[in-house]
XYZ file of C-alpha atoms in Angstrom:
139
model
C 0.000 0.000 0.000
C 1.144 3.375 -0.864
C -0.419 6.729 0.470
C 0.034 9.974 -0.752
C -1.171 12.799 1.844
C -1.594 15.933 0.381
C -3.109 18.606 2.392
C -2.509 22.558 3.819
C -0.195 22.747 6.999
C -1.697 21.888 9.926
C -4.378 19.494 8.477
C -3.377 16.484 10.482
C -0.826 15.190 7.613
C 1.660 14.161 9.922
C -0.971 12.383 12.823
C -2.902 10.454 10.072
C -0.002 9.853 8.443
C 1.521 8.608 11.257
C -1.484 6.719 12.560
C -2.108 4.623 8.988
C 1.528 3.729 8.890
C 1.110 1.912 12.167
C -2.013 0.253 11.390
C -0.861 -1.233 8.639
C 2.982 -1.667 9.835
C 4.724 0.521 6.790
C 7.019 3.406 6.786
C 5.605 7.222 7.171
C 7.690 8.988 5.063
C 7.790 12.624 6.206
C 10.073 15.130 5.149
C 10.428 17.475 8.208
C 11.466 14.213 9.891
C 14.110 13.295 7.278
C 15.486 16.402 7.275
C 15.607 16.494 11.046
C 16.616 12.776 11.156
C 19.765 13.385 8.357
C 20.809 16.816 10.195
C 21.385 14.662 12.920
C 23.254 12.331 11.844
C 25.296 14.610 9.628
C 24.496 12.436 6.519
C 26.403 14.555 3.254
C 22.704 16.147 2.558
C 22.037 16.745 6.530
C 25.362 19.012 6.428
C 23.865 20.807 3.220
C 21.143 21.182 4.926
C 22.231 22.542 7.999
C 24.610 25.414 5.635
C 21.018 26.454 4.361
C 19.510 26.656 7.919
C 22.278 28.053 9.643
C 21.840 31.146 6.715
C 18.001 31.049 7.991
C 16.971 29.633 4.386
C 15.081 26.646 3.286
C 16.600 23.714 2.056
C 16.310 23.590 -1.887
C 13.593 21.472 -2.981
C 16.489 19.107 -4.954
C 18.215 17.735 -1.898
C 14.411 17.287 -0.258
C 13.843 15.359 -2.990
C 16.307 12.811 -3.249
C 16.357 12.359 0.825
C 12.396 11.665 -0.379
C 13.405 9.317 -3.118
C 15.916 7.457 -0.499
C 13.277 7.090 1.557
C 10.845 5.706 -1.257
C 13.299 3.463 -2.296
C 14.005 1.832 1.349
C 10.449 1.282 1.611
C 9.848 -0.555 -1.910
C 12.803 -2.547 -1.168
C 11.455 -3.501 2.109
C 8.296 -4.505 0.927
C 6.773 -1.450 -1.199
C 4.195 0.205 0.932
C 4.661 3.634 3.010
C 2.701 6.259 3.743
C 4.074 9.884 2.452
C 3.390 13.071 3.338
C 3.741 15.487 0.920
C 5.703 18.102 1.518
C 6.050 21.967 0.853
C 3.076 23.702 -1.122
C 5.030 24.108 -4.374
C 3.493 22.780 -7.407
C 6.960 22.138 -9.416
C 7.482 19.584 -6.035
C 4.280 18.349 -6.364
C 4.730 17.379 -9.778
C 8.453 15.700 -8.707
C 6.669 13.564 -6.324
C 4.108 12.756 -8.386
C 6.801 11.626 -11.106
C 8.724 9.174 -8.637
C 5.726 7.905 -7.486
C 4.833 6.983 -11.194
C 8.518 5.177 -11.232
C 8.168 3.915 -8.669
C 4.959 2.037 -9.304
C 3.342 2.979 -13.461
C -0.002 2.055 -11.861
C -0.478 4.954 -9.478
C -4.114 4.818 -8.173
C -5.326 8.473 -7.437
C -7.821 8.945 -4.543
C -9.870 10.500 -4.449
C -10.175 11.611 -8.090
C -8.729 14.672 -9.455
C -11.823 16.607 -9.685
C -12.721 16.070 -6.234
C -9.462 17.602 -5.161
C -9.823 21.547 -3.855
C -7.023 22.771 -6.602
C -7.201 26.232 -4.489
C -5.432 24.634 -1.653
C -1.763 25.704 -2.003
C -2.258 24.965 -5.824
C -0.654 21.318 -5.161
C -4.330 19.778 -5.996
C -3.770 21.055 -9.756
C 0.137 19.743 -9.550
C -1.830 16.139 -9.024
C -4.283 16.909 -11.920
C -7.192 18.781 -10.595
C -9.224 20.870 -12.967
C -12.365 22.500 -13.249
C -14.890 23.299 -10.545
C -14.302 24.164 -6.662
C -17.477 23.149 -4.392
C -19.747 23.278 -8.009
C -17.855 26.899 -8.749
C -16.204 26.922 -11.882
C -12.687 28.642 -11.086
């Protein structure tokens, strides 16, 4: 099983996240917590990191990424399933996790559909594919 939450900040990602990963005994994949977790242990991209934070600027979206893709890869290895929040509100990410999802596994299920996504929220619902009407609005 692989999740995909996508949602504002403070939606209750991370304690859904956290609470389907246990019930089902897979990985939650969250970035603040790799970041934190390679920081610590002064991994190559923890030390990049920590130049970035030290400067009081976020860590570019690449090196997220591919601590992301580590991550992804660990799981599938170990058995495929994890739970993932998504991280940042930047479409361009969006799409990048979106695209090593599809890698990872061609026959990405969406849910729910696109159209049911709210595409206003941080714009990540049209990075996943959502189009046309908000709440029976068109936008």
């Amino acid at each position: 099983m692989q999740v995909l939450m996508v949602a504002p900040p403070g939606a209750g990602k991370g304690t859904q996240g956290a609470l389907i990963a246990a019930h089902f005994n897979i990985p939650h994949i969250a970035t603040g917590e790799l970041l934190r977790d390679h920081v610590a242990r002064q991994t190559a991209a923890g030390q990049a990191v920590q130049a970035y934070l030290d400067r009081g600027e976020l860590a570019p979206d690449q090196i997220v990424l591919d601590m992301v893709r580590e991550a992804m890869i660990a799981a599938k290895a170990s058995g495929g399933g994890y739970v993932l929040d998504a991280m940042r509100s930047a479409r361009e990410v969006g799409r990048e996790i979106l695209a090593e999802l599809e890698a990872l596994r061609p026959s990405l299920d969406r849910a729910p559909s696109p159209e049911r996504l709210r595409p206003d929220l941080t714009g990540l619902g049209e990075a996943f594919g959502a189009t046309g009407s908000v709440g029976g609005k068109s936008e």
